[in-house]
CSV table of C-alpha atoms in Angstrom, one decimal:
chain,number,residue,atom,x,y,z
A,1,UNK,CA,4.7,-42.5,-87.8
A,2,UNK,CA,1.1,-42.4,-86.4
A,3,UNK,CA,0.7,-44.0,-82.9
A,4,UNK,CA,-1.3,-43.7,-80.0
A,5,UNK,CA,-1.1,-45.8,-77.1
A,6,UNK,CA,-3.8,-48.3,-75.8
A,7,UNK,CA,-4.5,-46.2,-72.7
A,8,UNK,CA,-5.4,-43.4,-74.9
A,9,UNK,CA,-7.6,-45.3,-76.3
A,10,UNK,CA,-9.6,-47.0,-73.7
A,11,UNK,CA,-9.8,-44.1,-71.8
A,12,UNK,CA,-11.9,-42.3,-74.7
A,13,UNK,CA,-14.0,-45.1,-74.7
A,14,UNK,CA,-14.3,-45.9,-70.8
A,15,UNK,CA,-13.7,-44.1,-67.4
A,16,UNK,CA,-10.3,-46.8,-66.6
A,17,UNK,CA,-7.1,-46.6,-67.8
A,18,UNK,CA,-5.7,-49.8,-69.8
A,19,UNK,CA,-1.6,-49.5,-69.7
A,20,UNK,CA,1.0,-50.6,-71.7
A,21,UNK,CA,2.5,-54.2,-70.7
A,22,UNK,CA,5.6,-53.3,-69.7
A,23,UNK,CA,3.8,-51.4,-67.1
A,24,UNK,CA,1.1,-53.8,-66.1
A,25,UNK,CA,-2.1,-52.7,-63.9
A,26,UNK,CA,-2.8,-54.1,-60.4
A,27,UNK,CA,-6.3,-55.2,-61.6
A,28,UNK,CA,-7.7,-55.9,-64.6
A,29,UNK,CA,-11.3,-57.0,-65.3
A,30,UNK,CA,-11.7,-60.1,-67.9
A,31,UNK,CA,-14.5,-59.8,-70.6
A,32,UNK,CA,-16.0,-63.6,-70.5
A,33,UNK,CA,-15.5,-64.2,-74.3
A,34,UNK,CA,-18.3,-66.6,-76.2
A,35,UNK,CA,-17.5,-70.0,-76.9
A,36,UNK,CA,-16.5,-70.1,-80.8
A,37,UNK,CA,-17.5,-73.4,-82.6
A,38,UNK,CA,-15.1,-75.7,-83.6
A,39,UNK,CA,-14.4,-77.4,-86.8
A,40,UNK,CA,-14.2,-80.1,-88.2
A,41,UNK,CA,-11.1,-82.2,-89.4
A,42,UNK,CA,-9.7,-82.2,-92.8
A,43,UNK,CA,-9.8,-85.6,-94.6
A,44,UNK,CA,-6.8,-85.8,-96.7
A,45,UNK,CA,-7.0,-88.8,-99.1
A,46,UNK,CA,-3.1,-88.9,-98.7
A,47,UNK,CA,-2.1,-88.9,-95.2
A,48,UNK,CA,1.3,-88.0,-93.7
A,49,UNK,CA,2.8,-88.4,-90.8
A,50,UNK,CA,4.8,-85.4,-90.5
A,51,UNK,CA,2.2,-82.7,-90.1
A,52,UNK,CA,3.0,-80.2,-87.4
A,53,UNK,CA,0.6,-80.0,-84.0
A,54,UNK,CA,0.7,-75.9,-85.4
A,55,UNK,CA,-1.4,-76.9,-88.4
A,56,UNK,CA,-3.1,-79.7,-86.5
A,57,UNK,CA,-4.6,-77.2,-84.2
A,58,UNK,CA,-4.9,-74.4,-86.5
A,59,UNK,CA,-7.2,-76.8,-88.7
A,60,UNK,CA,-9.4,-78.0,-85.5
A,61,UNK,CA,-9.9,-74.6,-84.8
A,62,UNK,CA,-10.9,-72.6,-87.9
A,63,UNK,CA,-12.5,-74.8,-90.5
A,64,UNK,CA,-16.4,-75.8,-91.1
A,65,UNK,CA,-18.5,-75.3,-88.1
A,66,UNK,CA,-19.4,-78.3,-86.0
A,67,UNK,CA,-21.1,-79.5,-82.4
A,68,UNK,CA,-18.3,-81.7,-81.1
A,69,UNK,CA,-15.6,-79.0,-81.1
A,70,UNK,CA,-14.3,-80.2,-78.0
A,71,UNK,CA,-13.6,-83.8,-78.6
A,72,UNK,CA,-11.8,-82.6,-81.9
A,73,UNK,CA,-9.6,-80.2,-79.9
A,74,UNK,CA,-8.4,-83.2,-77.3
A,75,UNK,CA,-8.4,-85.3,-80.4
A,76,UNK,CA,-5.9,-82.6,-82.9
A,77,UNK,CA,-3.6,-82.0,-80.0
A,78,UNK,CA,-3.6,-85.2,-78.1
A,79,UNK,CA,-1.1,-87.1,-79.8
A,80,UNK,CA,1.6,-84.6,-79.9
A,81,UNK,CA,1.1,-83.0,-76.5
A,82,UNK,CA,1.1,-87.1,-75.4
A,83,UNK,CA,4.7,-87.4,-76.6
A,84,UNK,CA,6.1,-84.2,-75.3
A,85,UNK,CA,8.4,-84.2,-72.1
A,86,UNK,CA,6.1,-83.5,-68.9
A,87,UNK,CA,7.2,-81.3,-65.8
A,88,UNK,CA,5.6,-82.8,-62.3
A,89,UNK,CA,5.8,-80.2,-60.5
A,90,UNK,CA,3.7,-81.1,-57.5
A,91,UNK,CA,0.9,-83.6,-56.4
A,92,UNK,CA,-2.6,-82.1,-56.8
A,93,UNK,CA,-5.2,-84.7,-54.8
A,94,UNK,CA,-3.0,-88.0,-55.4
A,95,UNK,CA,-2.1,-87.2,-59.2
A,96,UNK,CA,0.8,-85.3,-60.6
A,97,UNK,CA,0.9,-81.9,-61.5
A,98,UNK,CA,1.8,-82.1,-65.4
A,99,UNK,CA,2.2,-78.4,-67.1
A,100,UNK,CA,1.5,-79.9,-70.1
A,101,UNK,CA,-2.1,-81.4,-68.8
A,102,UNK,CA,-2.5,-77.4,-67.6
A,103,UNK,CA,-1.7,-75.7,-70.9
A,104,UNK,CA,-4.1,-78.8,-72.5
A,105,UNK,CA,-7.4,-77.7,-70.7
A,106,UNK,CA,-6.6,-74.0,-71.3
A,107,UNK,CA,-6.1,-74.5,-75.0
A,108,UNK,CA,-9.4,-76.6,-75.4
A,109,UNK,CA,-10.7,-72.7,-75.5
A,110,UNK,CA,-11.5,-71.9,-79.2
A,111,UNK,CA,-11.1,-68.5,-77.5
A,112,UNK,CA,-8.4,-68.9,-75.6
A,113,UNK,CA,-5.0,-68.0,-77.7
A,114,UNK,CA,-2.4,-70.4,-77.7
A,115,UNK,CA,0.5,-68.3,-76.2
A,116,UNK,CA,-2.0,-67.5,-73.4
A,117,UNK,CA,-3.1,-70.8,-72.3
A,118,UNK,CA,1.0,-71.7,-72.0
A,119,UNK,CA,1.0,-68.3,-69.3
A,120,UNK,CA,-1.5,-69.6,-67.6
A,121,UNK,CA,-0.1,-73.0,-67.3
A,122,UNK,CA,3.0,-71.6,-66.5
A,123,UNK,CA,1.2,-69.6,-63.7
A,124,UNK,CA,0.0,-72.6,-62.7
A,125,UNK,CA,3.6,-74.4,-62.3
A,126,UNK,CA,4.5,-71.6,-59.5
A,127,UNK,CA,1.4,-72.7,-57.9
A,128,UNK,CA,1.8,-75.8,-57.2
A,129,UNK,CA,5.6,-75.6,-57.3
A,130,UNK,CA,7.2,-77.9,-54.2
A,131,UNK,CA,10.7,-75.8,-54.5
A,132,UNK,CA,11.9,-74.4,-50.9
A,133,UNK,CA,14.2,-71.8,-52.3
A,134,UNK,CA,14.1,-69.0,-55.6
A,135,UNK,CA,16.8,-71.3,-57.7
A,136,UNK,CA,14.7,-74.6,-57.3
A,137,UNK,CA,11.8,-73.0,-58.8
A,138,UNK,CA,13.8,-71.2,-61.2
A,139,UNK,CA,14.7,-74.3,-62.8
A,140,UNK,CA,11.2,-76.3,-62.2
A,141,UNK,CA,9.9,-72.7,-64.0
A,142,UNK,CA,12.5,-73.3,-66.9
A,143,UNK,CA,12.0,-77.1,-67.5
A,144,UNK,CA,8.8,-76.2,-67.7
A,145,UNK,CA,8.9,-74.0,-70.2
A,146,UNK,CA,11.3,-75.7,-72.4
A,147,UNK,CA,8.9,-78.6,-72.0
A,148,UNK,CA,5.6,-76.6,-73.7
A,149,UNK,CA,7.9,-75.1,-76.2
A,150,UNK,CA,8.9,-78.9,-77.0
A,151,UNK,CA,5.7,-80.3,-77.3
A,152,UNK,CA,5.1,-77.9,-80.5
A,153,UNK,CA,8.4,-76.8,-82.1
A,154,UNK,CA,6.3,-75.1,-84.6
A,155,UNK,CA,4.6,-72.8,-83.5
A,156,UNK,CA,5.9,-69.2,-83.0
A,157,UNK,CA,3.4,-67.6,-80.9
A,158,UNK,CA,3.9,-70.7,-77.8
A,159,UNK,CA,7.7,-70.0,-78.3
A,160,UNK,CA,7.8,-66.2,-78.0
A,161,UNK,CA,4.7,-66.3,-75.0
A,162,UNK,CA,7.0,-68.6,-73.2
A,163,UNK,CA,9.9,-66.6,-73.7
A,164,UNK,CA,8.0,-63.6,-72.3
A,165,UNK,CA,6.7,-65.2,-69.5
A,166,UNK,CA,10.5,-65.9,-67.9
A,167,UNK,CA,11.6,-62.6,-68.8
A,168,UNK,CA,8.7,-60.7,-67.3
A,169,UNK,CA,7.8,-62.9,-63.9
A,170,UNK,CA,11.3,-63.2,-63.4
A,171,UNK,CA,12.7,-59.6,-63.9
A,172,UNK,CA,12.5,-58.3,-60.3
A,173,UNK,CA,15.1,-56.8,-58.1
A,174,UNK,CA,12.8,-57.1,-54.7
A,175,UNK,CA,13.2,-61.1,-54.9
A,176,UNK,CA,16.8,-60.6,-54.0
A,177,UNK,CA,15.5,-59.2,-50.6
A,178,UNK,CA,12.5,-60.9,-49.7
A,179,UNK,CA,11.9,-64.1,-47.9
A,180,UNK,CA,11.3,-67.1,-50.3
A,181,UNK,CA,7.6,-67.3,-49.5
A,182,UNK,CA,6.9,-63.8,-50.2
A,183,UNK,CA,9.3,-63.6,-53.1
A,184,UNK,CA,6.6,-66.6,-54.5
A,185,UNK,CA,3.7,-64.6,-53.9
A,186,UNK,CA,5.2,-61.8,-55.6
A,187,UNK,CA,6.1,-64.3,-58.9
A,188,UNK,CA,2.2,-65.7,-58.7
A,189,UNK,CA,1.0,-62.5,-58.3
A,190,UNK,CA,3.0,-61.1,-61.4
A,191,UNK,CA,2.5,-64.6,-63.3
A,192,UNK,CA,-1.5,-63.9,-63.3
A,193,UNK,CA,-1.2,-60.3,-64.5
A,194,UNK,CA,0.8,-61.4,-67.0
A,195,UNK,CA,-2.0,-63.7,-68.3
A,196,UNK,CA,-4.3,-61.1,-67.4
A,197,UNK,CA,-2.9,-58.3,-69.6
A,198,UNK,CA,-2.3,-60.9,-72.6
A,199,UNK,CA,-5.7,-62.1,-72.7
A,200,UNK,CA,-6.9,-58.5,-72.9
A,201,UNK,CA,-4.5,-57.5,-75.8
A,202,UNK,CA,-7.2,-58.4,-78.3
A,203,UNK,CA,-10.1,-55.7,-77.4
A,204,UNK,CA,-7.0,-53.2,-77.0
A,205,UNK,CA,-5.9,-54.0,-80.5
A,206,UNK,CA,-9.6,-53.9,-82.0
A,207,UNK,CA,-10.3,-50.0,-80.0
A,208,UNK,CA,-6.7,-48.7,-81.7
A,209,UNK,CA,-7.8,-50.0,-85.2
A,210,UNK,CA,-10.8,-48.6,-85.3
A,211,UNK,CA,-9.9,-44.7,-86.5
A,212,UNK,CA,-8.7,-46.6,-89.7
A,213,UNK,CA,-11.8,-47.9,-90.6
A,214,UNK,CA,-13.9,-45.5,-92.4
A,215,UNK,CA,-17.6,-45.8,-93.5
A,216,UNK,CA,-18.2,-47.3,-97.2
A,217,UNK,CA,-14.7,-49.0,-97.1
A,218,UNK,CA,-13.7,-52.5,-98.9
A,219,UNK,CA,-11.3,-54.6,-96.6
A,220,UNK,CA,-9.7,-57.5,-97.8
A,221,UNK,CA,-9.3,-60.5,-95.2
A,222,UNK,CA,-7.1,-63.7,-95.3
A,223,UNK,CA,-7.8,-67.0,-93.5
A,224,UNK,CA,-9.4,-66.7,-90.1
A,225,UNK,CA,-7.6,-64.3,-87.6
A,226,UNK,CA,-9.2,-64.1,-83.8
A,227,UNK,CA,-8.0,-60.7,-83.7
A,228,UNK,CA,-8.8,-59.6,-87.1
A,229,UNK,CA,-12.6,-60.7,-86.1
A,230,UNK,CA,-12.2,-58.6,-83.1
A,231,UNK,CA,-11.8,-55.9,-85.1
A,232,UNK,CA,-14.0,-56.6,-87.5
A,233,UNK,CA,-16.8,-56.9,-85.4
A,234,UNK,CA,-15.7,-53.8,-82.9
A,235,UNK,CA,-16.7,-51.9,-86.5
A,236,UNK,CA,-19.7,-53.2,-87.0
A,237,UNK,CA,-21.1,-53.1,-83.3
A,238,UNK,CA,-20.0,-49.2,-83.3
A,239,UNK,CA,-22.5,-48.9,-86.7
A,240,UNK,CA,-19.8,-48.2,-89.2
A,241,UNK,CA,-20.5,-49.2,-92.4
A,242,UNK,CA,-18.4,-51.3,-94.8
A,243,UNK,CA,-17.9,-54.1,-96.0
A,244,UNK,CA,-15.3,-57.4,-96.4
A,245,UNK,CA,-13.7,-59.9,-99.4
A,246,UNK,CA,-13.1,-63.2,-97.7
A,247,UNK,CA,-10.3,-65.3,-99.5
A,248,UNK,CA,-11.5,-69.1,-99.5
A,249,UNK,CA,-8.1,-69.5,-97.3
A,250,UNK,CA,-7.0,-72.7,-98.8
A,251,UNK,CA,-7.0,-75.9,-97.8
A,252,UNK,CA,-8.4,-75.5,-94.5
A,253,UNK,CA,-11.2,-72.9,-95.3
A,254,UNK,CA,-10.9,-70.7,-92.9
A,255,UNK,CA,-12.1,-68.1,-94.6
A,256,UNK,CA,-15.2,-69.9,-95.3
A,257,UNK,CA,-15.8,-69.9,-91.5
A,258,UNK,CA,-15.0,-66.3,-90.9
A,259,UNK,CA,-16.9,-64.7,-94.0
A,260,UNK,CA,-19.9,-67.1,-91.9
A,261,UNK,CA,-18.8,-65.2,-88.9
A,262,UNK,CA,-19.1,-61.8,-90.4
A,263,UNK,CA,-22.8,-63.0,-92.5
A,264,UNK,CA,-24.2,-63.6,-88.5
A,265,UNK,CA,-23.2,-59.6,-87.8
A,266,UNK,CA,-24.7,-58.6,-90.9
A,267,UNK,CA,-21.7,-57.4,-92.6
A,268,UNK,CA,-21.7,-57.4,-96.3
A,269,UNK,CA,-19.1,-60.1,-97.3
A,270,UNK,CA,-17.7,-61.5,-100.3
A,271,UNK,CA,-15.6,-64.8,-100.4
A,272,UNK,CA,-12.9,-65.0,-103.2
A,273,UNK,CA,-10.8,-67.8,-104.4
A,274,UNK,CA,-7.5,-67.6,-103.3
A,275,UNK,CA,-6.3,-66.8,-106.6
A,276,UNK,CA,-8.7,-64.2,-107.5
A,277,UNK,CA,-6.8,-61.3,-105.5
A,278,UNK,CA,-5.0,-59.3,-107.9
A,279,UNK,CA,-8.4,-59.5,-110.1
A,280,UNK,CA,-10.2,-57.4,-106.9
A,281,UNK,CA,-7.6,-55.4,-105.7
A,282,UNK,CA,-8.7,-52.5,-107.5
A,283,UNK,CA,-12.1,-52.5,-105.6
A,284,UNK,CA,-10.0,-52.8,-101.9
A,285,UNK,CA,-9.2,-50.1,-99.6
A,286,UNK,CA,-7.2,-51.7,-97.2
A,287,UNK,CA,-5.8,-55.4,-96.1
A,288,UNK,CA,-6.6,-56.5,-93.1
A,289,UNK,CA,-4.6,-59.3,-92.2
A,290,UNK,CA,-3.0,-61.5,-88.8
A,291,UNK,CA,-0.2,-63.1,-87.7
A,292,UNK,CA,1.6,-66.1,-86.1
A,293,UNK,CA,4.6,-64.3,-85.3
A,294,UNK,CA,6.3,-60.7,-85.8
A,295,UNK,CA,9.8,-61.2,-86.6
A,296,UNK,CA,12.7,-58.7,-85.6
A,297,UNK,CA,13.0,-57.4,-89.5
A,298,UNK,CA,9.5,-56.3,-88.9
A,299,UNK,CA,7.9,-58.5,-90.9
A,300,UNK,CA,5.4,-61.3,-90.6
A,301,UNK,CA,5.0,-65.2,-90.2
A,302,UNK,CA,1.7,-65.7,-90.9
A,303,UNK,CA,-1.5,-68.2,-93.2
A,304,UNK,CA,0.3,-69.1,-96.8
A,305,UNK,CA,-1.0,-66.8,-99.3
A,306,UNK,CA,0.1,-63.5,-97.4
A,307,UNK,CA,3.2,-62.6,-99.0
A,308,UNK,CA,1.5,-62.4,-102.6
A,309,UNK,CA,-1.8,-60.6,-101.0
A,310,UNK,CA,1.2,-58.0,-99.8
A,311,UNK,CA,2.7,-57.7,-102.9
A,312,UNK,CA,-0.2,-57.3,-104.6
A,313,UNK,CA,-1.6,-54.7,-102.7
A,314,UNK,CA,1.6,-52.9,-102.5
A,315,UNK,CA,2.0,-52.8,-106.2
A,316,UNK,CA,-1.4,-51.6,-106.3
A,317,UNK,CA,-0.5,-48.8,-103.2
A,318,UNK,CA,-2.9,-50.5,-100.9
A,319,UNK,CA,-2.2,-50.4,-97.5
A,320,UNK,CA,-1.7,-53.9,-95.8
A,321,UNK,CA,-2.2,-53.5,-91.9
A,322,UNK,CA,-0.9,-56.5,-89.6
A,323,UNK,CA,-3.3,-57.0,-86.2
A,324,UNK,CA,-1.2,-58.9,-83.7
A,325,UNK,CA,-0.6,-59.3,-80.2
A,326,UNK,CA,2.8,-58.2,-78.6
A,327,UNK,CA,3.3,-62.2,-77.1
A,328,UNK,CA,3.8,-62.8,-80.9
A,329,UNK,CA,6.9,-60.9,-81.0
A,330,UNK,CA,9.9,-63.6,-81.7
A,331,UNK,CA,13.5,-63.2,-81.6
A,332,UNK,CA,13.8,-64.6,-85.4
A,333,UNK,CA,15.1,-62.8,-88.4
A,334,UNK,CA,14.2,-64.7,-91.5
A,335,UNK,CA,16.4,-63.8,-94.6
A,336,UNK,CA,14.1,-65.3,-96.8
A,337,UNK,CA,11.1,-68.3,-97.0
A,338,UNK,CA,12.7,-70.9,-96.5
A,339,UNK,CA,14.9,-69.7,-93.1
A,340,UNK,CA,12.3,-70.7,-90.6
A,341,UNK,CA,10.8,-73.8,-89.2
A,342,UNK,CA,8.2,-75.4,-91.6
A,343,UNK,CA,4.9,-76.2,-90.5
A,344,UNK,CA,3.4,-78.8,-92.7
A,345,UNK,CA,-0.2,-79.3,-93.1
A,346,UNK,CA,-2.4,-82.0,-95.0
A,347,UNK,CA,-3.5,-81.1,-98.4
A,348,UNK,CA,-6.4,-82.6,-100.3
A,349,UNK,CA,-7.0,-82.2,-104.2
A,350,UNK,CA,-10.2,-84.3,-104.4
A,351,UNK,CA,-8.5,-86.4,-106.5
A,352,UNK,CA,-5.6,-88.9,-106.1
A,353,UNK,CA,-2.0,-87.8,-106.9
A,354,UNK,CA,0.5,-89.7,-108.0
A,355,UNK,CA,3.7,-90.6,-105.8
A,356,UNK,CA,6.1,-89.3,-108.2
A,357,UNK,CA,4.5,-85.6,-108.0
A,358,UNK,CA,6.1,-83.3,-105.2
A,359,UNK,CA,3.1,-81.6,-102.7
A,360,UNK,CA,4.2,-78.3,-101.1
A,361,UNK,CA,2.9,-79.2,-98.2
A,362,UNK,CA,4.4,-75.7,-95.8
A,363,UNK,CA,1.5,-73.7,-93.7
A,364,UNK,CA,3.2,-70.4,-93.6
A,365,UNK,CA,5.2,-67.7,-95.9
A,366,UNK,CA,7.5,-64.8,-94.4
A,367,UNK,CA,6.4,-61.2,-95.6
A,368,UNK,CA,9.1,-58.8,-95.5
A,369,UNK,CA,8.5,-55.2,-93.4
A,370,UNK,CA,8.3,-53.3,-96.7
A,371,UNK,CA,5.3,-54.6,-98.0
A,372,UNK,CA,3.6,-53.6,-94.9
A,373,UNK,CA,2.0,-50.4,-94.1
A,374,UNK,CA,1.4,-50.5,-89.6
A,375,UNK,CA,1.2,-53.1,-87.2
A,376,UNK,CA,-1.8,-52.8,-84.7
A,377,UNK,CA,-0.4,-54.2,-81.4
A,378,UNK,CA,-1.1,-53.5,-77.9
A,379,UNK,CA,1.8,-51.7,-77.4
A,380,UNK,CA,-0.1,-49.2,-79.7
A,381,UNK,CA,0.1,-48.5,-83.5
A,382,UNK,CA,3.7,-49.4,-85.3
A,383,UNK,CA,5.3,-49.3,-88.0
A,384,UNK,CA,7.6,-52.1,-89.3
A,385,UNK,CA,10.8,-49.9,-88.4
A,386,UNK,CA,9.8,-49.8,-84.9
A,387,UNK,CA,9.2,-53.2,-84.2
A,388,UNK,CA,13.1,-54.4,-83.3
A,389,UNK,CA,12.9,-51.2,-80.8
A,390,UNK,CA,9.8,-52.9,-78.8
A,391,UNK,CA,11.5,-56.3,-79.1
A,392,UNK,CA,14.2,-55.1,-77.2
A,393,UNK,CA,12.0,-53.6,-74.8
A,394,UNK,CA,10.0,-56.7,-74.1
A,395,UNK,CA,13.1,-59.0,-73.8
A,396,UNK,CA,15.3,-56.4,-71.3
């Protein structure tokens, strides 16, 4: 297996030294990442009522490019944030601290990755947390994660960051010993370098990709990945030379928007249909593709459409590389596509359909470990085998 750590990496590039995440630095310096333009809302002809926030937010984020981003963000995850359980924590100048009002004006970031603006929300919660002793805030710091993971059942990457959060703010032998108002710094201070490493995991992903990217290369791309585009665009600043086959990305168009990000860097792209990939395959190189979650097996929850891209490629021995950030790592193990949560989304024909026709209506597909060929994390460059090793390590 080829790997090579992020430090590695960074250093060859700059004079400081990025660490893994289960060794965490004292200080860490945030890029300030540009504002990404919204899009706008789907009009489905057939509404339902049943459509997960994950789609919901997914589709606010990543379609056709629009000024009023913002208002669409409060207005895609307004209703189901609304209904979700809140944690008042503490009173902040006469009104309620409420984690989920925290993790809503994080996430209004088109930048700002969903898993991270629950850590920083949950940072937030020790903040302003009114507890007097370490089990009180324990269990404000547990109701408050059970209440984000709540408010969006769907979505893997809230569910796993949360997860993450407890095990690695909480998972210190020194609060046994300490006084309660230094063992709180001590969680704050952890909490923050938590967020602070996750936030970063993106640019570390897009330096440790970059030795697989070779000049005069064809990658294929499916639906709009942040951390895909990080790579992507890492390539092109650094003057290689290739160039990219967008699939439409189906119904929501995301790869419309991206193969619009890429024309703005002046990368050659291509956008496909969706159903033109075995057609081009024999002109790829390489997949390039994201993730919503990484699943103990190895494999990947991810934009429906991915599975058959894999097994394309794989029939075709193309190599199908997986860019995701470690807070994506879930304790699942999905035995086939149907053994996860569905995430439903709107779909829209043009045309009316009739009631009596069945709509698959799921956002997501599983693909197995063995129809993928390394998994670019920030825990360095894996392979599907390893994957259950580092989810171990993470949840210790």
């Amino acid at each position: 297996m080829w790997c090579r750590s992020a430090s590695f990496i960074l250093d060859k590039q700059q004079s400081d030294t990025v660490p893994r995440q289960r060794n965490p630095p004292d200080t860490l310096t945030l890029p300030s990442p540009p504002p990404l333009s919204m899009a706008d809302a789907l009009q489905n002809p057939n509404p339902q009522n049943n459509i997960s926030a994950y789609y919901q937010t997914r589709a606010a984020h990543h379609a056709v490019v629009t000024s009023d981003w913002l208002a669409q963000a409060q207005a895609a995850i307004g209703h189901d944030l609304d209904d979700a359980p809140e944690t008042n924590v503490a009173t902040v100048a006469g009104k309620p601290f409420s984690v989920i009002d925290e993790f809503n004006s994080w996430r209004k970031q088109p930048e700002l990755a969903e898993a991270v603006a629950a850590i920083r929300a949950l940072a937030a919660v020790i903040r302003n947390c009114q507890a007097t002793t370490m089990m009180e805030l324990e269990i404000e710091l547990k109701k408050a994660s059970d209440s984000l993971k709540s408010s969006d059942s769907t979505s893997i990457s809230l569910t796993a960051g949360c997860d993450l959060f407890m095990r690695y703010v909480t998972r210190t032998s020194a609060l046994e010993y300490e006084d309660f108002n230094s063992a709180k710094s001590r969680l704050i201070e952890r909490a923050e370098k938590f967020g602070e490493i996750s936030y970063k995991a993106r640019r570390i992903i897009a330096m440790l990709s970059q030795d697989f990217i070779f000049d005069d290369c064809t990658i294929l791309v499916h639906g709009f990945s942040r951390v895909v585009f990080e790579v992507l665009k890492t390539a092109a600043q650094s003057k290689k030379l290739f160039r990219v086959f967008c699939t439409e990305g189906r119904p929501d168009r995301t790869g419309l928007r991206l193969s619009n990000e890429l024309a703005k860097l002046d990368v050659p792209v291509k956008l496909l249909l969706d159903s033109a990939v075995a057609y081009t395959m024999d002109e790829i190189d390489m997949v390039f593709v994201g993730a919503d979650g990484v699943v103990e097996s190895g494999g990947i929850i991810n934009m429906m459409g991915t599975f058959q891209i894999a097994l394309v490629a794989h029939s075709m021995n193309k190599p199908v590389y997986v860019a995701a950030e470690s807070y994506k790592f879930a304790r699942l193990y999905p035995l086939d596509q149907k053994d996860m949560v569905p995430a439903l989304r709107p779909i829209d024909f043009g045309v009316p359909i009739p009631s009596k026709v069945e709509v698959e209506t799921s956002a997501r597909d599983y693909t197995p470990p063995q129809y993928l060929t390394l998994l670019f994390t920030d825990l360095g460059v894996l392979t599907p085998s390893v994957v259950s090793d580092e989810l171990i390590q993470l949840y210790l």
